[in-house]
mmCIF file of C-alpha atoms and ligand atoms in Angstrom:
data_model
loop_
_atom_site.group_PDB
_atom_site.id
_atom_site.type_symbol
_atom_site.label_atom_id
_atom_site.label_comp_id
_atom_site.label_asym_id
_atom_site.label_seq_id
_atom_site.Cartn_x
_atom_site.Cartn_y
_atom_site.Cartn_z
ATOM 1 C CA UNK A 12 0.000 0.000 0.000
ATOM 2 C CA UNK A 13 1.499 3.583 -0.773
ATOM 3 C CA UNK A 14 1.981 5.729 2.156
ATOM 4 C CA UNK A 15 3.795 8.325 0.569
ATOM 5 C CA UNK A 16 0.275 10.422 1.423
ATOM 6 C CA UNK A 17 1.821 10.080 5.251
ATOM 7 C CA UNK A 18 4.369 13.055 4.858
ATOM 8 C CA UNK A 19 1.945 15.393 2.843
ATOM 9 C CA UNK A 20 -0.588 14.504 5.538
ATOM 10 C CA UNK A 21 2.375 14.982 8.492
ATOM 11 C CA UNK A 22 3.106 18.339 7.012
ATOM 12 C CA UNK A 23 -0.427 19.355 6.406
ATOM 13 C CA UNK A 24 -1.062 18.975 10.518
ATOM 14 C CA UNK A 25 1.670 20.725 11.072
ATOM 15 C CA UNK A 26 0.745 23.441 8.932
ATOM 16 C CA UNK A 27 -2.588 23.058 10.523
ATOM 17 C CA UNK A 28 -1.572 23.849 13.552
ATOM 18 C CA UNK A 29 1.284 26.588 12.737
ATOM 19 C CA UNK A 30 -1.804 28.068 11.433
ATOM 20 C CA UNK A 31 -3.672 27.377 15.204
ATOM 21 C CA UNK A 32 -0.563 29.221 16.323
ATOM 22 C CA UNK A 33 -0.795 32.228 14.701
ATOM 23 C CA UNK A 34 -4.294 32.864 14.782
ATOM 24 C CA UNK A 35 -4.254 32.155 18.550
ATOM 25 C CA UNK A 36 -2.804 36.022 19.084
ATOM 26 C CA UNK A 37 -6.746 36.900 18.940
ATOM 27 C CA UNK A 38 -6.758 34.583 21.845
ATOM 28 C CA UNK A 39 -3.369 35.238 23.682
ATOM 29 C CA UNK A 40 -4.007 32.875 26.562
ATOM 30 C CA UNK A 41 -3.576 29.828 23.988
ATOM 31 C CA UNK A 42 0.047 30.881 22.896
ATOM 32 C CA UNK A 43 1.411 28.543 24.807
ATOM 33 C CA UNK A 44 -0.843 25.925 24.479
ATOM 34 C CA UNK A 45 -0.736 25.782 20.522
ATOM 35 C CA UNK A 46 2.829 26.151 20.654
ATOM 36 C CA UNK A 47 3.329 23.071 22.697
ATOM 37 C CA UNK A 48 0.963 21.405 20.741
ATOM 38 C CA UNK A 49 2.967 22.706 17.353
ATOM 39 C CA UNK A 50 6.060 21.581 18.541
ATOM 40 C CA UNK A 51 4.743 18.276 19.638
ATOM 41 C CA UNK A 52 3.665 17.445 16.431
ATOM 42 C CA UNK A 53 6.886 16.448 15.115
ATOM 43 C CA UNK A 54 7.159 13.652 17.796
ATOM 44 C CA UNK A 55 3.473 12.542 17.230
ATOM 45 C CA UNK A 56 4.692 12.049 13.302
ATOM 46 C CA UNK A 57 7.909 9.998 14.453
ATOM 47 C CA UNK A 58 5.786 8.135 16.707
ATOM 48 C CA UNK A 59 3.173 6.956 13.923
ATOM 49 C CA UNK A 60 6.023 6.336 11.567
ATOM 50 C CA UNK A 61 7.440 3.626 14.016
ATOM 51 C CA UNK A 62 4.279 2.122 14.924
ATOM 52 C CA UNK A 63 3.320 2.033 11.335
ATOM 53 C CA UNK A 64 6.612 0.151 10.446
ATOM 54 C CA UNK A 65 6.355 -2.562 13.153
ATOM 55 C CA UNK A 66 2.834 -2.995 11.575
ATOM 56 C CA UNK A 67 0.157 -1.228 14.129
ATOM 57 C CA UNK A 68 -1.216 1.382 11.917
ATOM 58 C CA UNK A 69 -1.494 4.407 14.227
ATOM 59 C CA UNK A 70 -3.750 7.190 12.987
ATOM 60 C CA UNK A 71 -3.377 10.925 13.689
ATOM 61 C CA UNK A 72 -6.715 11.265 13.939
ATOM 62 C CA UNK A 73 -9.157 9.325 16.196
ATOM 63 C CA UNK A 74 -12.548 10.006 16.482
ATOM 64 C CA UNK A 75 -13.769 8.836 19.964
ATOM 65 C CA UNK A 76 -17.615 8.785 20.581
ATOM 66 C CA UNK A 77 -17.941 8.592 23.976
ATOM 67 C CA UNK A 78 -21.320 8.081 24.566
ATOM 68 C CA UNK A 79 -24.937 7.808 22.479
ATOM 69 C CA UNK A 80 -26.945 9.498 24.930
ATOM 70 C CA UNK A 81 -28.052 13.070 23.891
ATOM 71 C CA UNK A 82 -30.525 15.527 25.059
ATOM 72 C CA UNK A 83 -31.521 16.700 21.234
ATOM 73 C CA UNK A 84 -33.172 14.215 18.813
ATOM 74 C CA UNK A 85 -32.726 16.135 15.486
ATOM 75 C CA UNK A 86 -33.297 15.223 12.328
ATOM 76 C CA UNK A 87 -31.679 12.114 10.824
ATOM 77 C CA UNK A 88 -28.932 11.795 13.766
ATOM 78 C CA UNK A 89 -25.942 9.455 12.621
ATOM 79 C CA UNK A 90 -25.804 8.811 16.526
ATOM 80 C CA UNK A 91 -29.162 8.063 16.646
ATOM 81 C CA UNK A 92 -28.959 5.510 13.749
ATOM 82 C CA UNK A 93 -25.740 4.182 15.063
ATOM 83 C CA UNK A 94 -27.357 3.396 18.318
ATOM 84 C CA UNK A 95 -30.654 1.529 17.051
ATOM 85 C CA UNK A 96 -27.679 -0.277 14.171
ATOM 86 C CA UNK A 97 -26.103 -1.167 17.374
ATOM 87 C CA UNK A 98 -29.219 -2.533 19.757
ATOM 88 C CA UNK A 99 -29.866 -4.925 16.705
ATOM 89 C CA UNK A 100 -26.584 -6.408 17.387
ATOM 90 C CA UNK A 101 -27.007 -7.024 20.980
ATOM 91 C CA UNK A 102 -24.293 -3.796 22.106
ATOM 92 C CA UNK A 103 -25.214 -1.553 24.075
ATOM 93 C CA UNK A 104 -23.233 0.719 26.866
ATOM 94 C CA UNK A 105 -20.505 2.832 27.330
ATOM 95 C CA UNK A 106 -17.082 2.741 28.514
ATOM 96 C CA UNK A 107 -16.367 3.299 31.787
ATOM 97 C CA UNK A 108 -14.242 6.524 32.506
ATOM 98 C CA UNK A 109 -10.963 3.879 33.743
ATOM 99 C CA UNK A 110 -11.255 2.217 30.407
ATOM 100 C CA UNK A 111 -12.338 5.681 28.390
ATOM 101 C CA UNK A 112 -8.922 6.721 29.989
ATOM 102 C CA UNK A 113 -6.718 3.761 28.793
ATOM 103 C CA UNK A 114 -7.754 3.830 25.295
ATOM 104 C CA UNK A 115 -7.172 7.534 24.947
ATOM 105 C CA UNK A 116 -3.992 7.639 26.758
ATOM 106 C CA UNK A 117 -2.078 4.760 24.438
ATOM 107 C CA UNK A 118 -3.517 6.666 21.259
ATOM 108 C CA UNK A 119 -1.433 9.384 22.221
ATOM 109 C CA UNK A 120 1.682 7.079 22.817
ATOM 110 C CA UNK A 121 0.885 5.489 19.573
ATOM 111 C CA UNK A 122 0.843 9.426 18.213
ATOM 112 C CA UNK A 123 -2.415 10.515 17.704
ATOM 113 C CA UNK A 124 -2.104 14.203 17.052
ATOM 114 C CA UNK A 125 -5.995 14.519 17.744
ATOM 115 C CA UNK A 126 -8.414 13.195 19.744
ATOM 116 C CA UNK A 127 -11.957 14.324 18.095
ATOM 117 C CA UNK A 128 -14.538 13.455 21.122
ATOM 118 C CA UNK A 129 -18.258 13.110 19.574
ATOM 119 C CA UNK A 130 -21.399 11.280 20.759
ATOM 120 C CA UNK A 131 -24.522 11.643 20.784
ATOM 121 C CA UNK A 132 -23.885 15.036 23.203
ATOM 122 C CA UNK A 133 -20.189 13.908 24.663
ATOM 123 C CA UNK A 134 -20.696 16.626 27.160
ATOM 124 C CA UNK A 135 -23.305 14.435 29.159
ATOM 125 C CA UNK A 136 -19.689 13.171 29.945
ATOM 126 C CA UNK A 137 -18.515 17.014 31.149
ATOM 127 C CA UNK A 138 -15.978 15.859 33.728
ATOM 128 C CA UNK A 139 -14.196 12.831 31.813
ATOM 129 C CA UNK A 140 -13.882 14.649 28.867
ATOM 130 C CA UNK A 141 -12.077 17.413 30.557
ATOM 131 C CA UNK A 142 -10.246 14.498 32.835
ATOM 132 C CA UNK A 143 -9.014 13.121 29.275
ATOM 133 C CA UNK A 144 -7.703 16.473 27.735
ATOM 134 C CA UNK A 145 -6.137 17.233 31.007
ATOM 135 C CA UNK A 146 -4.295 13.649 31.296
ATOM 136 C CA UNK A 147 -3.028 14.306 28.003
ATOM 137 C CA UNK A 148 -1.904 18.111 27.536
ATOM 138 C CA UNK A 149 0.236 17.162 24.361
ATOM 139 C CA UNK A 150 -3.201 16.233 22.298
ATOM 140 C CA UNK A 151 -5.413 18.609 20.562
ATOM 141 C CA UNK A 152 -9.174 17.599 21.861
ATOM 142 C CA UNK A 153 -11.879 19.447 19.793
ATOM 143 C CA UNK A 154 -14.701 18.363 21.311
ATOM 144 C CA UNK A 155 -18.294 18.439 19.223
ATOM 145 C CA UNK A 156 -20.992 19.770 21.230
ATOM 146 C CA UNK A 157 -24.938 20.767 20.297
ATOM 147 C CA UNK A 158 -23.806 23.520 22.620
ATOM 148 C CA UNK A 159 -26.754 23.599 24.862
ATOM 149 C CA UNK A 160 -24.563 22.164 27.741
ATOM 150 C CA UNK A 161 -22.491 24.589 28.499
ATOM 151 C CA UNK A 162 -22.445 26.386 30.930
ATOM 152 C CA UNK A 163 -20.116 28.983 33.108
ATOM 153 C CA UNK A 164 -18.221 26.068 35.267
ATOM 154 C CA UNK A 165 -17.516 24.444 31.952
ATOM 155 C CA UNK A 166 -15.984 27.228 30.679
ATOM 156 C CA UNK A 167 -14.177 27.979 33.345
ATOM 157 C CA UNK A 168 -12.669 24.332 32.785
ATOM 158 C CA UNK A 169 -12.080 24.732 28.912
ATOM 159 C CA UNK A 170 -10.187 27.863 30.147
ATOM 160 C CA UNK A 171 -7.917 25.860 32.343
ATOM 161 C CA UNK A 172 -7.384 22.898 29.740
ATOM 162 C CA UNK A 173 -6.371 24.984 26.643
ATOM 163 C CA UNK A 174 -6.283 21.705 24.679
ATOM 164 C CA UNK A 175 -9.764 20.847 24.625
ATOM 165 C CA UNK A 176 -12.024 22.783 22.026
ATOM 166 C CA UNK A 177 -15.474 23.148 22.025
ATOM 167 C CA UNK A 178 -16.932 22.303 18.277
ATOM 168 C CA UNK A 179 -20.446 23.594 18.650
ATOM 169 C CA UNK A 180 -23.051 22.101 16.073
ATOM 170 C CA UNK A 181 -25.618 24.438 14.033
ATOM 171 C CA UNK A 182 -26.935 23.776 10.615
ATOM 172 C CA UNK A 183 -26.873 27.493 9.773
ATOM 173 C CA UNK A 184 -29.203 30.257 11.203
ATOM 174 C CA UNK A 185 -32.137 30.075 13.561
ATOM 175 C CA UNK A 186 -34.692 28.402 11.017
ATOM 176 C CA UNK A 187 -32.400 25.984 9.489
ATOM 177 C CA UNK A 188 -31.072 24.715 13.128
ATOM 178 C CA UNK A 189 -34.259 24.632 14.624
ATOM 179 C CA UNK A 190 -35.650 23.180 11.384
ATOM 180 C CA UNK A 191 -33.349 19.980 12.493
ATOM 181 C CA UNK A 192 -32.255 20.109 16.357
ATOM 182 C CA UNK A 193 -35.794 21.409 17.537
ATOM 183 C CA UNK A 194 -37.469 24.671 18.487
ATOM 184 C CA UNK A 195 -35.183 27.257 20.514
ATOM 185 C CA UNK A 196 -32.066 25.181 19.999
ATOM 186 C CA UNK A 197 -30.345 27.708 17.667
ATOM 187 C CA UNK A 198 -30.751 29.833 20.358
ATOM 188 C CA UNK A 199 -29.118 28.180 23.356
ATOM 189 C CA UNK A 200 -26.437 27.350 20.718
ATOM 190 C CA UNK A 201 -25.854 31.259 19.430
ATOM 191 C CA UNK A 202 -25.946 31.647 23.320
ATOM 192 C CA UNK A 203 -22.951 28.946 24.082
ATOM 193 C CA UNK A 204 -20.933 30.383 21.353
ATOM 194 C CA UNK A 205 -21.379 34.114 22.453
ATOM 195 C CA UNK A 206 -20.348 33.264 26.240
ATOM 196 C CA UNK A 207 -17.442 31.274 24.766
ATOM 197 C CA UNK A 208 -16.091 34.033 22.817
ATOM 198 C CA UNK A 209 -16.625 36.507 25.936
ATOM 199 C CA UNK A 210 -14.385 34.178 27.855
ATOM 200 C CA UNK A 211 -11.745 34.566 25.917
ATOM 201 C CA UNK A 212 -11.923 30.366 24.861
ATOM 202 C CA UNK A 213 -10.471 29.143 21.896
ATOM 203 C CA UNK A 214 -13.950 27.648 19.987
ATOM 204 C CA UNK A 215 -15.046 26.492 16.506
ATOM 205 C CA UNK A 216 -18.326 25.850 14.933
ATOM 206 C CA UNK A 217 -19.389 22.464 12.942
ATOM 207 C CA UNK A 218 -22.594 22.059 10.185
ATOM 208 C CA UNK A 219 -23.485 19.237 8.467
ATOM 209 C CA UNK A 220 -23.509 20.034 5.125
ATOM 210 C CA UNK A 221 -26.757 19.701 3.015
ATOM 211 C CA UNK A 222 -28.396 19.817 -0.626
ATOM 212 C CA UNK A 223 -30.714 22.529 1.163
ATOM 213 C CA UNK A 224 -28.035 24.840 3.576
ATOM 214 C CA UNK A 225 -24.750 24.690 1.881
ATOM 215 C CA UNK A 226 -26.005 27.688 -0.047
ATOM 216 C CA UNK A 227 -26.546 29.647 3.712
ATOM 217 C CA UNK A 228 -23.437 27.891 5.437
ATOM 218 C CA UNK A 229 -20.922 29.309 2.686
ATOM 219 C CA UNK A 230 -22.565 32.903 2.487
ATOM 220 C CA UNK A 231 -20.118 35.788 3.535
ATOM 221 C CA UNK A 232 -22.678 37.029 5.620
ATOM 222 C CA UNK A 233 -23.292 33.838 7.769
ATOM 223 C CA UNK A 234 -19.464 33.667 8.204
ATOM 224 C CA UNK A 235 -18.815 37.171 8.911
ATOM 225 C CA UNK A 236 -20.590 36.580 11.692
ATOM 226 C CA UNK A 237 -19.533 34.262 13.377
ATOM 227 C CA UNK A 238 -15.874 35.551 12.629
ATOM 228 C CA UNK A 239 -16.814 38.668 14.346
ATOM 229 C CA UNK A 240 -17.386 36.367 17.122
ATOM 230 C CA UNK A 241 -13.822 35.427 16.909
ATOM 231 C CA UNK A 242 -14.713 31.546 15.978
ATOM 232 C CA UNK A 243 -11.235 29.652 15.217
ATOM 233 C CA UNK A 244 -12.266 26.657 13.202
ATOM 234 C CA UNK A 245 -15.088 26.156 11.074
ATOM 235 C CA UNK A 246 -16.167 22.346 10.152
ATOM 236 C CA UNK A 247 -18.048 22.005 7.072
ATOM 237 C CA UNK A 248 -18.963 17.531 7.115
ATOM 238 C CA UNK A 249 -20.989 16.836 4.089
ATOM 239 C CA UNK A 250 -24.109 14.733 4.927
ATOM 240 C CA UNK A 251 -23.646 10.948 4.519
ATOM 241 C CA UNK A 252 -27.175 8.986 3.880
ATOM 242 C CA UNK A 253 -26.808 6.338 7.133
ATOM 243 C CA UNK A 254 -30.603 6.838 7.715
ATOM 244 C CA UNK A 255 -32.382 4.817 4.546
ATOM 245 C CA UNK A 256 -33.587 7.299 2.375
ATOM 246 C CA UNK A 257 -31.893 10.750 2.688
ATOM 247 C CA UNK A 258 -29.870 9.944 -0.556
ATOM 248 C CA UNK A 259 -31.390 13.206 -1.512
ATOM 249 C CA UNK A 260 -29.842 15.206 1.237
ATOM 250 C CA UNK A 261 -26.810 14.964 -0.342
ATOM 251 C CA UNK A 262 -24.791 17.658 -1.989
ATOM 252 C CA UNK A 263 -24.015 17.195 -5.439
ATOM 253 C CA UNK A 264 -20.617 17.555 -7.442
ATOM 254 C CA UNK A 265 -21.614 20.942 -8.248
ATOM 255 C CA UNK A 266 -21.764 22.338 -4.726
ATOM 256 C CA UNK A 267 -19.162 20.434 -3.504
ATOM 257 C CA UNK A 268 -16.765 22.581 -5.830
ATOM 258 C CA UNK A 269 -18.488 25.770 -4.314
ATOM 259 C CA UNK A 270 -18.246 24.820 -1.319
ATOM 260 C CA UNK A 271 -14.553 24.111 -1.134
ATOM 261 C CA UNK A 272 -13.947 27.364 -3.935
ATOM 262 C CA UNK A 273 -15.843 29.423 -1.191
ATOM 263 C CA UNK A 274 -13.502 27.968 1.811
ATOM 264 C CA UNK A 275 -10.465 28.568 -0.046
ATOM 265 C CA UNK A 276 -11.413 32.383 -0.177
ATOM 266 C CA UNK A 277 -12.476 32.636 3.938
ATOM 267 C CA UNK A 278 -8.874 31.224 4.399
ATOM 268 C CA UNK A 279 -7.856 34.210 2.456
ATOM 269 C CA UNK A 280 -10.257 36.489 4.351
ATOM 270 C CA UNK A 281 -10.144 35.319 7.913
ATOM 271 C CA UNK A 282 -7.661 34.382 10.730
ATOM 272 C CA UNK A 283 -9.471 31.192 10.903
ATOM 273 C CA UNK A 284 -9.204 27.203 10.089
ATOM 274 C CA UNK A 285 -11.884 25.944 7.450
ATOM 275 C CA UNK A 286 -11.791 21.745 6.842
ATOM 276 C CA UNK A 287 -14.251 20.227 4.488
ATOM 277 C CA UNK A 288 -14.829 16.788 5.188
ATOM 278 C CA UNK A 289 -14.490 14.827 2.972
ATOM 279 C CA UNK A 290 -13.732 17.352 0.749
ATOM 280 C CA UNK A 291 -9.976 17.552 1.807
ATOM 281 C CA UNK A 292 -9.882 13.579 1.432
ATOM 282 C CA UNK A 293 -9.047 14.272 -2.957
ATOM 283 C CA UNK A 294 -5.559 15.542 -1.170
ATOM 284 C CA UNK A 295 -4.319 12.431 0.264
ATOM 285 C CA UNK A 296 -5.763 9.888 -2.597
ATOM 286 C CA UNK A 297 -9.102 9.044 -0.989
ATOM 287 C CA UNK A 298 -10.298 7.399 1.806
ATOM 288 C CA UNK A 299 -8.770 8.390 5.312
ATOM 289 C CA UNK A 300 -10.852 5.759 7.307
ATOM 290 C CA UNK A 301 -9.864 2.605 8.688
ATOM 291 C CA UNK A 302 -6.798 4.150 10.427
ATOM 292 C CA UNK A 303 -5.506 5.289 6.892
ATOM 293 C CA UNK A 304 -5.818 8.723 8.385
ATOM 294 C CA UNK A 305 -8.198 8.493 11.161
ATOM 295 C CA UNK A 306 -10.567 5.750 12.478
ATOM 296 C CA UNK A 307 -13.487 5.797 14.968
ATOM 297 C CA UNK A 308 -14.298 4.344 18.440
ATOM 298 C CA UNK A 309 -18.023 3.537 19.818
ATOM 299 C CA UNK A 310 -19.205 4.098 23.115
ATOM 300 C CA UNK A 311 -18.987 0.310 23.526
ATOM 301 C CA UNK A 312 -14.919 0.445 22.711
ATOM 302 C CA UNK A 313 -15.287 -0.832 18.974
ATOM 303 C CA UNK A 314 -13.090 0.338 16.595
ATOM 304 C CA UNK A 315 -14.627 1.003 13.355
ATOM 305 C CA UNK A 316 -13.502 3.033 10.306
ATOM 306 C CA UNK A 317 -15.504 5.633 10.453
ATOM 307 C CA UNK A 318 -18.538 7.210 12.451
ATOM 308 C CA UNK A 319 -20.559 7.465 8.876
ATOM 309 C CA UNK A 320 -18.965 3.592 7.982
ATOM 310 C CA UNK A 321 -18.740 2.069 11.134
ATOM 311 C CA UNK A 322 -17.878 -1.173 9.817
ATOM 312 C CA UNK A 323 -15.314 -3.097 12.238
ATOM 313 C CA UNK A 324 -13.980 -6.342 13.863
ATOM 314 C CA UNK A 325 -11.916 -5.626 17.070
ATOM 315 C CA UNK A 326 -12.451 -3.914 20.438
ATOM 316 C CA UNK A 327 -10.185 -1.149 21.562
ATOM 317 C CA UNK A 328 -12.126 -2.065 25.505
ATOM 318 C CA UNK A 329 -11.434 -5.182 25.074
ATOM 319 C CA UNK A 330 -7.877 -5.094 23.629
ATOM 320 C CA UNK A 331 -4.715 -3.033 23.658
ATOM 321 C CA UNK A 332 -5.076 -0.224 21.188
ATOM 322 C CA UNK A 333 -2.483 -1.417 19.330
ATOM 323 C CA UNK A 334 -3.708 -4.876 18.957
ATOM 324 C CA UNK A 335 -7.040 -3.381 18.052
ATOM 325 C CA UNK A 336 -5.502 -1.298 15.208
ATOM 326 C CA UNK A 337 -4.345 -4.629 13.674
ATOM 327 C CA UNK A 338 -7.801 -5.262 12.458
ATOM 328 C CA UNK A 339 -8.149 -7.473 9.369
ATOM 329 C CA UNK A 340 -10.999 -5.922 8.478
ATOM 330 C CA UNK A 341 -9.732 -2.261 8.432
ATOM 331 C CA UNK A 342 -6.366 -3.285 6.694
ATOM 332 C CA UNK A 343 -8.734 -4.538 4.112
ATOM 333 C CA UNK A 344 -10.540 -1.444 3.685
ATOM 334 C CA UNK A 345 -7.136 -0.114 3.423
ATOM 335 C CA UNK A 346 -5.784 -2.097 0.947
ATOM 336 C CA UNK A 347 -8.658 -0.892 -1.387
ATOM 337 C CA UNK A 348 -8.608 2.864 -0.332
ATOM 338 C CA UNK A 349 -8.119 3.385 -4.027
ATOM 339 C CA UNK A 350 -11.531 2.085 -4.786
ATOM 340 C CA UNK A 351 -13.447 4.524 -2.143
ATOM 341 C CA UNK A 352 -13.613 7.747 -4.520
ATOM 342 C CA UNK A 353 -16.325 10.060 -3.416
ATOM 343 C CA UNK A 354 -18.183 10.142 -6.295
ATOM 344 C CA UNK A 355 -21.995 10.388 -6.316
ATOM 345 C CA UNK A 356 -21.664 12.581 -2.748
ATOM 346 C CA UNK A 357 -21.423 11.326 1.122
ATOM 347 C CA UNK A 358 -19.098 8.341 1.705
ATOM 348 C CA UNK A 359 -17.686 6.244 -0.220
ATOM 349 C CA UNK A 360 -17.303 3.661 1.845
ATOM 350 C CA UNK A 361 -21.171 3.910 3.328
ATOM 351 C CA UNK A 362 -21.533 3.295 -0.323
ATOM 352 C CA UNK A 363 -19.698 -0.148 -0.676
ATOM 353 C CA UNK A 364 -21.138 -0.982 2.426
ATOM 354 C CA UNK A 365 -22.059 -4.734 1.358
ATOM 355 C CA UNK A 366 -18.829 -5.357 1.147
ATOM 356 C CA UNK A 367 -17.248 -3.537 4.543
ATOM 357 C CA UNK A 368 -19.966 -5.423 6.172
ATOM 358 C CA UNK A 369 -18.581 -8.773 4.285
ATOM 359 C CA UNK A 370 -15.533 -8.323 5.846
ATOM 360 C CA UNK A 371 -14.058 -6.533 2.847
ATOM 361 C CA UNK A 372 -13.964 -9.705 0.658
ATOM 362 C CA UNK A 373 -15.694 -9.876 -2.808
HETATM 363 S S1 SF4 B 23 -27.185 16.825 19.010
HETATM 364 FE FE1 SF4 B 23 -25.965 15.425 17.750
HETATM 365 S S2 SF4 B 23 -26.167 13.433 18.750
HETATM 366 FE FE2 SF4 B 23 -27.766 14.755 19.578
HETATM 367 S S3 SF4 B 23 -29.550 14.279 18.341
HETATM 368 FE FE3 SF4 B 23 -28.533 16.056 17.436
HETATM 369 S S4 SF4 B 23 -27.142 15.221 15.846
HETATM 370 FE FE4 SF4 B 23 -27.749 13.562 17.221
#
């Protein structure tokens, strides 16, 4: 398998986070967090390199779900979907905060540059989550939250652990987010992200990217303001179709390109991060899932390839993390990266998912 997309990935995070550096002087109090983080990277790079040649394919990125409770039901929830996927097969539960703790501190021996915590609403899970950026001040923990949990003690933790970052979740303005997440949600969300940026924390925002508010989520206006706002990152994750039948929720082709035309110019324009996902994938040949670039662990402590694909066949509870990364079933998916263009919109994998489900063979 070609890993020469390992360095131009390496250097993008680095660059990523150069970038994190510089932008922090609109939030001075993160100086030295980002620069320890920047610095760190290098290591985290060596680290993956060494695991990667003695054949435990360590990811810079791991998405960690740590729970599928939530106190929102919106529309066509991946969570949601994930959850009922996962009844059927008889798991259910969570981690417990020892074991949550294990698997996130050998990721970050293994090198994992970033830790993205998710749920259903990980901040249910308030105290561990800042427990897990604290016990591990050399990762970078954006953390994605519907914002309607936080509150002032919680900021007054993310302002003491400068390396977790609260991702809060709209769809656009009031009557697209409360179109989705439910009446008055937009604004307990507007309100999270307003106290945040009073505080002085270092925040970003995250949308889910549809046929119907791409248009909205790319306008200058709807940016400006948020920038005013002094947001850091902006997320832009196209929609994949895990519930049956939002196919047509999908952006096309078309959109895509405007979408990721219309980031490159608010790069231009603001001391901000924009990532498309998986818009950026094109970059690095394909694919990043199944620990090419980034895999995904459940609640339960499975390790999947991806929270839209979350097709696996080990358990990060119930195994080392390294042992878990030498899934059969994600080398696979792997193996075939090349295969897993995204074509038609959403995921390319969720689209072969007969055969990730098969175990990867024909
Ligand atoms: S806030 Fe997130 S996890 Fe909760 S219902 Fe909405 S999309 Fe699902």
């Amino acid at each position: 398998m070609n890993d020469g997309f390992l360095s131009t990935m390496d250097a993008d995070i680095g660059a990523l986070v150069r970038r994190a550096s510089r932008i922090a002087w609109r939030h001075p109090a993160y100086l030295g967090a980002f620069y320890r983080l920047a610095r760190r990277q290098a290591v985290s790079a060596r680290l993956r390199e060494d695991n990667r040649a003695s054949g435990v394919p360590a990811p810079a990125f791991l998405i960690v779900s740590v729970t599928r409770r939530c106190n929102l039901r919106c529309v066509g929830c991946y969570s949601h979907a994930a959850a009922e996927r996962e009844r059927a097969d008889g798991r259910t539960g969570e981690m417990d905060a020892r074991t949550l703790a294990r698997v996130v501190r050998e990721g970050a021996e293994l090198g994992v540059s970033f830790m993205l915590i998710a749920g259903g609403e990980p901040l249910v899970r308030a105290r561990e989550v800042v427990a897990l950026a604290r016990e591990n001040p050399n990762v970078a923990f954006p953390v994605f939250t519907n914002g309607t949990l936080i509150d002032r003690n919680l900021i007054a933790e993310l302002k003491r652990a400068r390396n977790l970052i609260p991702i809060v979740s709209v769809e656009g303005g009031l009557k697209s987010t409360d179109g989705r997440r439910g009446n008055g949600v937009y604004g307990r969300a507007l309100e999270s992200i307003r106290a945040l940026s009073r505080a002085g924390v270092f925040f970003g925002v995250s949308f889910t990217v549809m046929r119907d508010n791409v248009g909205e989520l790319t306008s200058p206006e709807f940016v400006r303001g948020l920038a005013r706002l002094r947001c850091g990152i902006f997320f832009y994750n196209e929609y994949t179709p895990i519930a049956p039948g939002t196919e047509s929720l999908c952006v096309d082709a078309a959109s895509r390109a405007a979408m990721l035309r219309a980031l490159e110019g608010f790069r231009r324009r603001y001391p901000a991060i924009f990532l498309a996902f998986p818009g950026d994938e094109d970059r690095f040949g394909g694919c990043l899932s199944a620990s090419r670039g980034f895999a995904h662990i459940a609640p339960d402590g499975a390790l999947e390839a991806c929270p839209f694909a979350p097709f696996g066949d080990t358990s990060a509870r119930d195994l080392p993390l390294a042992d878990a990364l030498r899934s059969p079933l994600l080398a696979g998916i792997r193996a075939r990266h090349g295969e897993l263009s995204e074509t038609s919109g959403g995921c390319a994998l969720w689209n072969r998912r007969e055969w990730a489900e098969a175990g990867g063979a024909d």
